[in-house]
XYZ file of C-alpha atoms in Angstrom:
755
model
C 129.117 -62.841 -2.175
C 132.342 -61.351 -3.591
C 135.994 -61.512 -2.822
C 137.386 -58.089 -1.729
C 139.317 -55.889 -4.127
C 143.041 -55.240 -3.885
C 142.128 -51.925 -2.765
C 139.337 -50.234 -1.016
C 137.552 -47.454 -2.601
C 139.126 -43.958 -1.426
C 137.169 -42.011 1.222
C 135.108 -39.248 0.168
C 137.331 -35.934 1.713
C 135.853 -33.924 3.936
C 134.429 -30.406 2.517
C 137.458 -27.984 2.767
C 136.598 -23.948 1.863
C 139.435 -23.343 -0.999
C 141.717 -20.779 0.261
C 141.973 -17.761 -2.295
C 145.325 -18.124 -3.897
C 144.990 -22.338 -3.663
C 143.137 -24.086 -6.861
C 140.505 -26.374 -6.235
C 141.601 -29.845 -5.280
C 138.738 -32.391 -4.755
C 138.915 -34.995 -7.312
C 134.782 -35.294 -7.278
C 135.013 -36.844 -11.055
C 137.968 -39.685 -10.412
C 135.791 -40.583 -7.836
C 132.813 -41.228 -8.958
C 135.129 -43.641 -11.647
C 136.646 -45.272 -9.026
C 132.912 -45.867 -7.238
C 131.970 -46.798 -10.645
C 134.452 -49.304 -11.596
C 133.709 -50.634 -7.975
C 129.969 -51.629 -8.988
C 131.124 -52.960 -12.422
C 133.520 -55.372 -10.385
C 130.842 -56.791 -8.161
C 128.644 -57.176 -11.264
C 130.945 -59.235 -12.900
C 132.109 -61.096 -10.236
C 128.174 -62.927 -9.574
C 126.681 -65.112 -11.946
C 123.449 -63.804 -13.784
C 120.755 -64.931 -12.191
C 118.198 -63.922 -14.992
C 118.028 -61.216 -17.708
C 115.352 -58.573 -16.091
C 117.428 -58.389 -12.720
C 121.026 -58.145 -14.085
C 119.487 -54.923 -16.237
C 118.033 -53.733 -13.041
C 120.689 -53.939 -11.152
C 123.451 -52.801 -13.581
C 121.323 -49.578 -14.515
C 120.868 -48.373 -10.612
C 124.831 -49.020 -10.487
C 125.035 -46.406 -13.574
C 122.327 -44.429 -11.887
C 123.755 -43.779 -8.876
C 127.763 -43.004 -10.368
C 125.531 -40.697 -13.135
C 124.503 -38.722 -9.968
C 127.496 -38.998 -7.734
C 128.690 -37.659 -11.015
C 126.526 -34.873 -11.606
C 126.591 -33.949 -7.207
C 130.307 -33.399 -7.580
C 129.909 -30.661 -10.455
C 127.505 -29.071 -8.790
C 129.960 -28.833 -5.671
C 132.111 -27.914 -7.605
C 130.145 -24.784 -9.679
C 128.938 -24.174 -6.102
C 132.288 -23.285 -5.351
C 133.102 -21.205 -7.834
C 130.187 -19.318 -7.843
C 130.700 -18.654 -3.699
C 134.187 -17.414 -5.079
C 132.758 -15.291 -7.688
C 130.686 -13.910 -5.322
C 133.379 -13.685 -2.967
C 135.563 -11.711 -5.053
C 133.008 -9.479 -6.949
C 132.247 -8.681 -3.029
C 135.531 -7.493 -2.504
C 136.030 -5.887 -5.996
C 133.087 -3.407 -5.100
C 135.037 -2.182 -2.027
C 138.001 -0.821 -4.365
C 137.815 2.626 -5.368
C 139.048 1.378 -9.426
C 135.390 -0.961 -9.378
C 132.519 0.882 -10.890
C 129.888 3.441 -9.124
C 127.119 0.686 -8.376
C 123.917 0.410 -5.753
C 126.331 -0.771 -2.525
C 125.182 -3.956 -1.158
C 126.172 -5.226 2.685
C 127.509 -8.441 2.958
C 124.333 -9.883 3.743
C 122.509 -9.059 0.710
C 125.674 -9.874 -1.634
C 126.019 -13.265 0.251
C 121.778 -13.922 -0.077
C 122.423 -12.733 -3.812
C 124.663 -15.055 -4.323
C 122.928 -18.158 -2.953
C 120.299 -17.388 -4.977
C 121.889 -17.562 -8.021
C 123.718 -20.494 -6.432
C 120.071 -22.486 -6.517
C 119.093 -21.335 -9.905
C 122.090 -22.948 -11.523
C 121.198 -26.216 -9.458
C 117.822 -26.249 -10.437
C 118.554 -25.893 -13.745
C 120.966 -29.030 -13.902
C 118.318 -31.060 -11.960
C 116.224 -30.410 -14.974
C 118.596 -31.377 -17.678
C 119.062 -33.901 -15.858
C 115.680 -35.633 -15.890
C 116.015 -35.574 -19.693
C 117.224 -38.427 -22.175
C 121.218 -38.713 -21.306
C 123.682 -39.664 -24.039
C 125.881 -42.576 -23.589
C 129.258 -41.280 -22.434
C 127.465 -38.065 -22.007
C 129.082 -36.541 -18.455
C 130.702 -39.474 -17.787
C 133.642 -40.924 -18.636
C 135.611 -44.302 -18.149
C 133.876 -47.213 -16.570
C 130.872 -45.191 -16.216
C 130.177 -44.217 -19.407
C 130.895 -47.923 -20.633
C 128.032 -49.031 -18.289
C 125.477 -46.931 -18.661
C 125.948 -47.280 -23.040
C 125.906 -51.692 -22.545
C 122.368 -50.929 -20.297
C 120.820 -48.376 -22.945
C 121.696 -51.075 -25.822
C 119.926 -53.828 -23.673
C 117.001 -51.333 -23.608
C 116.855 -50.615 -27.043
C 117.254 -53.708 -27.984
C 120.578 -53.847 -30.054
C 121.978 -56.654 -27.264
C 120.625 -58.946 -25.191
C 121.174 -58.963 -21.209
C 123.512 -62.325 -21.393
C 126.049 -59.980 -24.065
C 126.326 -57.463 -20.869
C 127.757 -60.476 -18.770
C 130.099 -61.321 -21.861
C 132.032 -58.626 -21.996
C 135.797 -58.575 -22.379
C 137.544 -59.904 -19.228
C 139.254 -57.450 -16.984
C 143.204 -56.828 -17.040
C 144.000 -60.131 -14.618
C 144.663 -59.593 -11.216
C 147.940 -60.293 -9.052
C 147.774 -63.684 -7.988
C 147.230 -63.857 -4.154
C 149.907 -66.475 -2.227
C 149.032 -69.851 -2.648
C 147.136 -71.395 0.337
C 144.740 -74.863 1.139
C 141.526 -75.249 -1.117
C 138.370 -74.281 0.962
C 136.394 -76.747 3.264
C 134.094 -77.463 5.281
C 134.657 -80.666 8.026
C 131.079 -82.269 7.943
C 130.659 -82.935 12.043
C 130.997 -86.728 12.807
C 128.340 -88.442 11.748
C 126.595 -90.278 14.886
C 127.243 -94.156 14.998
C 123.680 -94.987 15.513
C 120.408 -93.813 14.302
C 118.250 -91.423 17.480
C 116.784 -93.496 19.734
C 112.736 -93.815 19.050
C 110.817 -91.091 20.547
C 109.089 -92.690 24.037
C 105.371 -92.449 22.617
C 106.607 -94.456 20.148
C 108.332 -97.095 21.990
C 105.362 -97.246 24.417
C 102.703 -98.055 21.867
C 104.968 -100.545 20.804
C 105.753 -102.351 23.961
C 101.600 -102.591 23.754
C 101.637 -104.143 20.816
C 103.872 -106.722 21.774
C 102.897 -106.994 24.686
C 99.164 -107.650 23.224
C 101.024 -110.365 20.594
C 102.889 -112.468 23.783
C 106.519 -111.104 21.837
C 109.193 -110.005 24.617
C 108.530 -106.492 25.534
C 112.403 -105.739 25.954
C 112.544 -105.638 21.884
C 110.342 -102.216 21.748
C 113.265 -100.307 21.709
C 114.367 -102.709 18.747
C 111.084 -102.483 17.170
C 110.443 -98.805 16.722
C 114.008 -98.568 15.709
C 113.258 -100.242 12.250
C 109.811 -99.791 11.549
C 110.308 -95.808 12.343
C 107.617 -93.654 14.126
C 104.070 -95.617 12.971
C 105.566 -98.740 14.667
C 102.855 -99.477 16.681
C 100.654 -99.434 14.159
C 102.651 -101.469 11.337
C 102.741 -103.862 13.593
C 98.814 -104.249 14.226
C 98.721 -103.644 10.428
C 101.296 -106.616 9.362
C 102.242 -108.500 12.458
C 105.107 -110.582 10.328
C 107.404 -106.975 9.932
C 108.510 -108.260 13.838
C 111.192 -110.282 11.345
C 112.758 -106.588 10.635
C 114.320 -106.823 14.210
C 117.970 -108.551 14.422
C 117.435 -112.041 15.726
C 113.359 -113.105 15.427
C 112.762 -116.450 13.626
C 110.269 -117.233 11.315
C 108.125 -119.161 14.166
C 108.706 -116.457 16.861
C 106.722 -113.563 14.311
C 103.685 -116.667 13.248
C 102.970 -117.096 16.984
C 103.055 -112.931 17.154
C 101.127 -113.109 13.974
C 98.259 -116.015 15.583
C 97.768 -113.892 19.084
C 96.922 -111.005 17.334
C 95.014 -111.867 13.935
C 93.779 -115.067 15.646
C 92.085 -117.762 12.726
C 92.932 -114.712 9.977
C 95.999 -115.792 10.762
C 97.533 -118.532 7.752
C 100.710 -119.959 6.508
C 99.858 -118.697 3.018
C 98.852 -114.911 3.936
C 100.330 -112.331 0.924
C 101.878 -110.559 4.460
C 103.470 -113.626 5.808
C 105.324 -114.287 2.144
C 106.425 -111.324 1.122
C 108.009 -110.992 4.999
C 109.993 -114.011 4.613
C 110.967 -113.034 1.056
C 112.760 -110.373 3.055
C 114.072 -111.902 6.258
C 115.574 -114.757 3.457
C 117.707 -112.100 1.604
C 118.473 -110.297 4.513
C 120.140 -112.902 5.967
C 121.828 -113.838 2.920
C 122.784 -109.873 3.312
C 124.432 -111.024 6.790
C 126.293 -113.904 4.881
C 128.063 -111.875 2.281
C 125.587 -111.860 -0.693
C 123.373 -108.911 -2.720
C 120.851 -111.222 -4.167
C 120.003 -114.606 -4.473
C 119.079 -116.871 -7.402
C 115.230 -117.480 -7.248
C 115.499 -121.005 -7.225
C 117.072 -120.482 -3.279
C 114.663 -118.158 -2.439
C 111.640 -120.636 -3.193
C 113.539 -123.288 -1.496
C 113.659 -121.077 1.551
C 110.306 -120.582 1.604
C 108.988 -123.742 1.191
C 111.712 -124.436 4.187
C 109.373 -122.706 6.192
C 106.127 -123.986 5.108
C 104.821 -121.209 2.920
C 102.671 -123.830 0.430
C 103.586 -121.866 -3.022
C 107.026 -120.604 -2.718
C 106.132 -118.924 -6.800
C 103.185 -117.238 -6.220
C 104.505 -116.045 -2.665
C 108.378 -114.811 -4.977
C 105.753 -113.602 -7.412
C 103.509 -111.214 -4.230
C 106.802 -109.648 -3.510
C 107.901 -108.676 -6.782
C 104.721 -107.301 -7.226
C 104.602 -105.520 -3.436
C 108.035 -103.732 -4.760
C 109.286 -105.715 -1.283
C 111.962 -107.635 -3.772
C 114.064 -106.630 -7.404
C 114.558 -109.032 -9.951
C 117.676 -109.247 -11.877
C 118.977 -111.422 -14.984
C 122.085 -110.089 -16.845
C 121.323 -109.764 -20.509
C 122.803 -112.239 -22.477
C 125.502 -110.981 -25.841
C 123.289 -112.293 -28.627
C 125.987 -113.722 -31.237
C 126.504 -112.396 -34.893
C 124.995 -115.216 -37.667
C 126.779 -115.458 -40.207
C 126.987 -113.492 -43.566
C 126.489 -114.448 -47.319
C 126.919 -118.283 -48.208
C 129.082 -119.412 -44.955
C 127.690 -122.477 -43.548
C 127.195 -122.710 -40.264
C 128.704 -123.495 -37.824
C 128.091 -127.163 -35.937
C 125.865 -127.036 -33.286
C 127.429 -126.758 -30.153
C 125.084 -127.225 -26.426
C 123.558 -123.841 -25.287
C 125.416 -122.480 -22.404
C 122.443 -122.011 -19.707
C 121.612 -118.496 -19.274
C 122.091 -116.323 -16.043
C 120.610 -116.855 -13.634
C 117.499 -115.104 -12.274
C 118.594 -112.887 -8.678
C 116.123 -111.623 -6.436
C 117.879 -108.853 -4.897
C 117.122 -105.977 -1.323
C 116.912 -102.622 -3.190
C 119.194 -101.663 -1.050
C 122.198 -103.814 -2.280
C 121.276 -103.261 -5.616
C 121.217 -99.459 -5.884
C 124.969 -99.707 -3.763
C 126.202 -102.334 -6.486
C 125.231 -99.980 -9.108
C 126.165 -96.966 -8.016
C 129.058 -98.020 -6.639
C 130.210 -99.426 -10.582
C 129.273 -95.770 -11.913
C 131.596 -94.565 -9.587
C 134.161 -96.518 -10.109
C 133.279 -96.254 -14.205
C 133.487 -92.166 -13.321
C 137.215 -92.103 -11.709
C 138.611 -94.501 -14.772
C 137.222 -92.143 -17.424
C 137.728 -88.713 -15.839
C 141.426 -89.153 -14.416
C 143.439 -87.401 -16.334
C 146.561 -89.430 -17.818
C 150.055 -88.596 -16.574
C 153.656 -90.049 -16.313
C 154.797 -90.659 -13.366
C 158.727 -91.953 -12.140
C 159.198 -94.774 -9.908
C 157.934 -97.893 -9.408
C 155.740 -100.166 -11.139
C 152.594 -98.725 -8.030
C 153.694 -95.236 -8.823
C 153.426 -95.455 -12.901
C 150.284 -97.279 -12.959
C 149.109 -94.672 -10.713
C 149.700 -91.904 -12.512
C 147.575 -93.135 -15.494
C 145.045 -94.633 -14.387
C 142.329 -93.304 -12.465
C 141.833 -97.121 -10.716
C 144.505 -98.996 -9.752
C 144.245 -102.523 -7.588
C 147.332 -103.791 -5.287
C 147.178 -107.021 -4.457
C 149.985 -108.525 -1.557
C 150.566 -109.583 2.428
C 151.685 -106.884 5.116
C 155.002 -106.498 4.001
C 153.543 -105.252 0.815
C 151.697 -102.352 2.823
C 154.627 -100.041 2.085
C 154.352 -100.302 -1.505
C 150.852 -98.043 -1.154
C 152.233 -95.797 1.639
C 154.959 -95.091 -0.720
C 153.176 -94.203 -3.056
C 151.276 -91.639 -1.140
C 154.057 -89.968 0.115
C 155.401 -89.351 -3.263
C 152.028 -88.191 -4.501
C 152.414 -85.801 -1.896
C 156.117 -84.663 -3.153
C 154.136 -84.111 -6.115
C 151.984 -81.411 -4.543
C 148.811 -83.732 -4.954
C 146.428 -83.812 -1.938
C 147.113 -87.832 -1.255
C 145.534 -90.568 1.612
C 145.524 -93.308 3.213
C 142.848 -94.791 4.802
C 142.681 -98.124 6.225
C 139.578 -100.507 7.745
C 140.840 -100.428 11.302
C 142.707 -98.328 13.861
C 144.958 -100.725 14.944
C 146.162 -101.240 11.043
C 146.937 -97.775 10.955
C 149.086 -97.993 13.788
C 151.006 -100.941 12.182
C 152.530 -98.636 9.791
C 154.334 -97.152 12.466
C 155.460 -93.243 11.397
C 153.357 -93.131 8.502
C 150.293 -94.399 10.380
C 150.159 -90.992 12.030
C 148.834 -89.392 8.599
C 146.318 -92.472 7.537
C 142.650 -92.506 8.839
C 140.418 -95.003 9.025
C 137.757 -95.784 6.204
C 134.875 -94.683 8.798
C 136.385 -91.613 10.121
C 137.058 -90.033 6.911
C 133.625 -91.103 5.857
C 131.922 -89.227 8.855
C 134.145 -86.822 8.852
C 135.959 -87.019 11.842
C 139.810 -87.145 10.140
C 140.697 -86.315 6.990
C 140.545 -83.716 4.662
C 136.981 -82.599 4.382
C 134.701 -82.146 2.087
C 134.108 -79.023 -0.855
C 130.873 -77.132 -1.286
C 129.539 -80.532 -3.596
C 130.702 -82.693 -0.394
C 133.109 -84.382 -2.094
C 136.790 -85.199 0.016
C 139.353 -82.674 -1.050
C 141.610 -85.648 -2.572
C 143.735 -86.378 -5.336
C 144.528 -89.730 -4.935
C 143.100 -92.498 -2.194
C 145.022 -95.219 -0.569
C 142.625 -97.686 0.743
C 144.653 -100.584 2.333
C 142.634 -103.858 3.463
C 140.575 -103.250 0.521
C 139.244 -106.584 0.992
C 137.452 -105.562 4.320
C 135.110 -103.439 1.993
C 130.939 -103.852 1.644
C 129.673 -103.128 -1.048
C 127.922 -100.197 0.612
C 130.680 -98.613 2.342
C 132.747 -98.761 -1.036
C 129.614 -96.765 -2.687
C 129.583 -94.362 -0.685
C 133.140 -93.844 -0.345
C 133.843 -94.040 -4.395
C 130.479 -91.257 -4.692
C 132.815 -88.606 -1.942
C 135.680 -88.636 -4.234
C 135.866 -85.889 -6.785
C 135.884 -86.317 -11.103
C 139.989 -86.778 -11.706
C 140.305 -88.260 -8.701
C 143.014 -91.366 -8.515
C 141.604 -94.505 -6.455
C 144.125 -97.230 -5.524
C 142.798 -100.411 -3.839
C 145.131 -102.690 -1.997
C 144.862 -105.689 -0.111
C 145.346 -109.811 0.222
C 143.250 -111.255 -2.243
C 143.478 -114.497 0.394
C 141.764 -112.975 3.502
C 138.610 -113.358 4.635
C 136.075 -110.755 2.701
C 134.108 -108.308 3.754
C 131.639 -108.788 6.443
C 128.617 -107.280 5.786
C 127.409 -108.310 1.998
C 129.386 -107.848 -1.574
C 132.841 -109.241 -2.521
C 134.134 -105.350 -3.549
C 137.587 -106.272 -3.775
C 137.539 -109.626 -5.244
C 134.554 -107.962 -7.824
C 136.276 -105.899 -9.527
C 139.608 -107.901 -9.616
C 137.607 -110.731 -11.529
C 136.238 -107.906 -13.742
C 139.663 -107.219 -15.078
C 138.663 -103.273 -16.064
C 142.061 -101.621 -14.583
C 145.651 -102.337 -14.192
C 146.360 -105.140 -11.102
C 150.013 -104.696 -9.653
C 151.351 -108.438 -7.469
C 153.715 -106.996 -4.979
C 156.191 -109.381 -4.739
C 157.424 -109.036 -1.210
C 157.117 -111.787 0.636
C 156.401 -111.555 4.517
C 159.632 -112.274 6.373
C 160.419 -114.413 9.378
C 158.527 -118.266 9.771
C 155.015 -116.219 10.011
C 155.433 -114.958 7.074
C 156.816 -118.418 5.385
C 153.764 -120.252 7.568
C 150.960 -117.774 6.309
C 152.164 -117.662 2.471
C 152.031 -121.519 2.439
C 148.466 -121.735 3.529
C 147.643 -119.031 0.866
C 148.974 -121.571 -1.823
C 147.374 -123.968 0.205
C 150.035 -126.371 1.847
C 150.573 -126.841 5.390
C 154.325 -126.458 5.677
C 156.101 -127.672 8.822
C 158.087 -124.446 9.042
C 161.010 -123.768 11.664
C 160.915 -122.149 14.523
C 163.973 -120.731 16.519
C 162.578 -118.151 18.102
C 159.235 -119.767 19.442
C 157.445 -117.548 16.973
C 155.180 -120.648 16.139
C 153.915 -122.860 18.879
C 151.140 -126.038 18.582
C 149.380 -126.904 21.432
C 147.556 -130.355 20.735
C 144.349 -130.564 22.838
C 141.579 -133.332 23.682
C 138.390 -131.644 23.921
C 136.721 -128.009 24.282
C 137.740 -127.984 28.038
C 141.064 -128.630 27.653
C 141.514 -125.271 25.241
C 139.466 -123.466 27.209
C 141.903 -123.883 30.345
C 145.468 -124.262 27.904
C 143.974 -120.642 26.087
C 143.854 -119.188 29.634
C 147.381 -120.491 30.326
C 149.054 -118.877 27.738
C 147.882 -115.536 27.548
C 148.150 -115.065 31.512
C 151.235 -117.160 31.459
C 153.571 -119.206 28.615
C 153.332 -116.296 26.524
C 154.476 -113.821 28.558
C 157.621 -115.602 29.780
C 158.907 -116.815 27.099
C 158.000 -114.577 24.190
C 157.868 -111.487 26.581
C 154.408 -110.172 25.473
C 151.957 -109.174 27.882
C 148.378 -109.949 27.839
C 147.109 -106.665 27.363
C 148.570 -107.358 23.387
C 147.875 -110.940 23.119
C 144.569 -111.763 20.954
C 142.336 -114.992 21.117
C 141.198 -115.969 17.475
C 138.331 -118.449 17.484
C 136.050 -119.828 14.773
C 132.843 -118.663 16.377
C 130.187 -116.978 19.059
C 129.049 -120.032 20.220
C 130.371 -123.786 21.276
C 132.244 -124.930 24.139
C 134.916 -122.707 22.911
C 133.409 -120.240 21.249
C 134.470 -116.437 22.059
C 131.451 -116.315 24.825
C 132.875 -118.907 26.811
C 136.863 -117.470 26.353
C 136.275 -114.406 27.232
C 134.410 -115.578 30.570
C 137.435 -117.527 31.319
C 140.101 -114.863 30.420
C 138.057 -111.894 32.159
C 137.710 -114.307 35.659
C 141.558 -114.943 35.075
C 142.762 -111.515 34.302
C 140.123 -109.194 35.330
C 138.010 -110.255 37.665
C 135.062 -108.664 39.295
C 131.675 -108.584 39.614
C 130.079 -107.111 36.376
C 128.665 -104.221 37.993
C 128.523 -101.765 35.063
C 125.963 -104.283 33.033
C 128.157 -107.029 33.206
C 131.422 -104.744 32.275
C 134.472 -103.653 34.910
C 137.081 -100.741 34.617
C 139.627 -102.845 32.679
C 137.821 -105.334 30.677
C 138.865 -105.957 27.042
C 135.869 -105.200 24.748
C 134.467 -105.503 21.743
C 132.528 -102.294 20.366
C 130.309 -102.596 16.960
C 129.580 -98.743 16.465
C 127.672 -100.031 13.004
C 127.364 -103.570 11.150
C 129.817 -105.688 10.294
C 132.756 -103.195 11.927
C 134.249 -104.416 15.333
C 136.144 -101.649 17.233
C 138.231 -102.697 20.201
C 139.481 -100.803 23.436
C 139.013 -101.367 27.465
C 136.718 -99.857 29.571
C 137.306 -96.808 31.464
C 134.375 -96.093 33.760
C 130.364 -96.081 33.914
C 128.200 -92.824 34.489
C 124.392 -92.298 33.766
C 125.016 -91.689 29.903
C 126.644 -95.325 29.467
C 129.956 -97.215 29.569
C 133.636 -94.772 28.330
C 135.696 -96.565 26.485
C 139.681 -95.692 25.708
C 139.797 -97.200 21.623
C 143.347 -96.838 20.297
C 144.124 -92.923 20.807
C 140.576 -91.588 21.332
C 137.925 -91.936 24.372
C 133.736 -93.900 23.211
C 130.777 -93.390 25.591
C 128.532 -96.570 24.709
C 125.396 -94.867 25.352
C 123.287 -97.372 28.241
C 120.852 -98.242 25.796
C 123.390 -100.366 23.501
C 125.633 -101.917 25.671
C 123.390 -105.196 26.256
C 123.449 -105.285 21.897
C 126.618 -103.433 20.978
C 129.400 -104.398 22.789
C 131.428 -107.336 23.797
C 134.266 -109.222 25.427
C 136.931 -108.698 24.046
C 139.881 -111.155 24.886
C 138.645 -113.833 22.418
C 137.715 -112.254 18.508
C 136.618 -114.206 15.528
C 138.718 -114.476 12.588
C 136.099 -111.967 10.441
C 136.145 -109.211 13.465
C 140.236 -110.020 13.770
C 140.911 -109.032 10.255
C 142.564 -105.616 9.515
C 144.385 -105.342 12.135
C 147.269 -107.398 13.915
C 148.894 -107.852 17.318
C 152.391 -109.073 18.916
C 150.698 -112.248 20.336
C 147.630 -114.381 19.155
C 146.561 -117.162 20.063
C 144.491 -119.500 17.796
C 142.048 -121.726 19.351
C 140.818 -124.966 16.783
C 138.771 -127.188 19.533
C 136.972 -130.304 17.536
C 133.636 -128.955 17.226
C 135.013 -126.167 14.999
C 136.290 -128.803 12.053
C 133.252 -128.077 10.280
C 133.532 -123.339 10.140
C 137.187 -123.822 8.497
C 138.356 -122.590 5.685
C 141.617 -121.545 3.868
C 140.676 -118.153 3.908
C 139.564 -118.471 7.889
C 142.847 -120.548 8.580
C 144.665 -117.989 6.232
C 143.359 -114.377 8.528
C 143.711 -115.545 12.040
C 147.070 -117.098 11.260
C 148.380 -114.109 9.442
C 147.328 -111.436 12.713
C 150.217 -111.932 14.268
C 153.529 -109.929 14.352
C 155.941 -111.354 16.288
C 154.111 -114.791 18.072
C 151.160 -117.417 16.821
C 150.138 -119.888 19.287
C 147.668 -123.305 18.172
C 145.433 -124.685 20.365
C 144.989 -127.671 18.113
C 141.960 -129.784 18.767
C 140.643 -130.595 14.998
C 143.278 -133.646 13.803
C 143.671 -133.663 9.817
C 140.997 -130.930 9.454
C 143.090 -128.193 9.519
C 145.492 -129.616 6.877
C 142.329 -130.952 4.559
C 140.862 -127.351 5.455
C 144.281 -125.623 3.999
C 144.467 -127.826 1.182
C 140.653 -128.652 -0.030
C 138.535 -125.871 1.812
C 137.421 -122.504 -0.002
C 135.398 -120.288 1.541
C 131.879 -120.039 0.244
C 131.303 -118.073 -2.589
C 129.346 -114.838 -2.438
C 126.122 -113.920 -4.712
C 126.799 -110.756 -5.840
C 126.206 -108.349 -9.424
C 129.162 -106.034 -9.294
C 131.242 -108.215 -11.385
C 128.787 -107.862 -14.396
C 128.078 -104.452 -14.480
C 131.857 -103.668 -13.859
C 132.393 -105.481 -17.463
C 128.906 -103.835 -19.237
C 130.811 -100.739 -18.254
C 134.261 -100.043 -18.531
C 135.593 -103.814 -20.342
C 136.797 -103.412 -24.027
C 136.031 -105.522 -27.165
C 138.350 -108.260 -27.288
C 140.045 -107.307 -30.778
């Protein structure tokens, strides 16, 4: 579809009989030229599909223009003939006219018409013959006809017509926002399986003695043919979250009978995939082959090595090993260096296709941004100068340093660039104050629910994207985000490298930092106040005694888990509101895990009983309950229950309302007065109560303590029951390493050889 021209072609004038004293004024030939020019503009604004089609279209335009011009000429001549006939008739009536046989008016009119028809027929016959280039046409119409004849005669190619000199530039239109197509929000979950599929799966589960309540999850995981898949391979039940190998073995024995054995190849493949899926929940995108074999042996697989080979040959898992760079051999007569102990070869890794593709796509995408960015000289802070010169920049610092990348985005907008700030959670957006009004969450940006929208190629209409809380990016989310950025867009990843990593697979921020393939700007802004001093010391491995004259930090020692729950409820409901002035709805409890005598489940039961007692008549929930909703694995949204109806529970999360379908309430919703540190990462609250019961000592690490304590803005209470384990975790407790492939992939693509 071509853009409309600035002016439309004039409409054809109505036929008007010329007055006796006036000259004919119908610009027929000019109109034909204008229309022919319009045809040329329309042709030039379209891409040539194929040469033949272009020639036919061009020739048709010329023919139309020629027909119009000829008809205009014929009309002019007809008018002249009519005038001549009328003049002749008048002359015959005058006395000075020669004596000729008198014709009546009707006869004279008929004679004029006969002559007119004869002349028209003669012109039509002439037109049907060959027409020389430019004959009877002028201007653009003549040039267009000449070009077509040249193509027909072989003197020029079809593409030559479209490579003609560019027309005079049009007057620029006023600047408008770029055309964008905003994608509608993507549903948080896959569509529910068909009722027939679920019913068929339910029958198979009942036959194998498995809980029929799993039917919906099995159907969602295995698709429309889920029932037949289970009959063919009962161990596919392991694809459902929460199912353990011994449960899948029992299900397989019930379906297969004597044909079921521990060395069944189907079992080997399913267990290998299950081990890698479990590893992904702990952050790994791949596992060393030895760890996989050990896991298989621990699940009674007779030959773990053969089981791995079976899984690889079935394409259920992929094998990776980074290539070693060969050392250069000495030249000429140089003596070889002394023998040095060889470094161990890179380990052989096993991984699932989804995470392998995500890491490779992310590495390629980051390399693309680095290579396509146009270096520019930006004045301002160190971060602004780096962002102006490079396509990828890393920014590190604590909570106070968030103002620096936000200021970078504001400065970019002043330069006329399309800049946006993205955060991990809505709470992080609100923490930015006035600047948060223009920020979006990463999830909302990718789904199209917020942000600038996408252009015709599906990329985000951005020149600069600043991502805060970058350590919370898992590899799949990061890959989709980078794939959505256009060539030349600048990407700034900002965050605190000391916090817990992403709840999903991968360690994107840490790997990019370690790869050293782009500028890394470390903020010098310290977090203020006693809380900032405490958290900064923890990041350095020291649990310092901090003066807190305004009761910013309070330590509450407890002897056991029961006392920990009691004191936590007391703090949230009474002590913090009275002494600090922070109401219960603005106080968040953070603990180590979901289970245990003082985990999130136990704490939420006690807090609901005190803060919002009720029968839980809507699937265990009542209006006013604080909840944690997981719209997707690894992402938690906190909110409050508003109401319930036939469709599900309605929540208020920040400034928007969400509907949790009733079939997802049990699996995706939890009470949210108490969260784990992973769930709380990326958000902050005016007051935080961190619960450390005695049985939580094994789950503590420096990043966990740093993250949990850093969620508090004004006040932190620590319910302390782990004795010296807290100080030991801060000093020595590094978080478990994650096995990933992103760093070597980036180094292979972007690392520059050392001089």
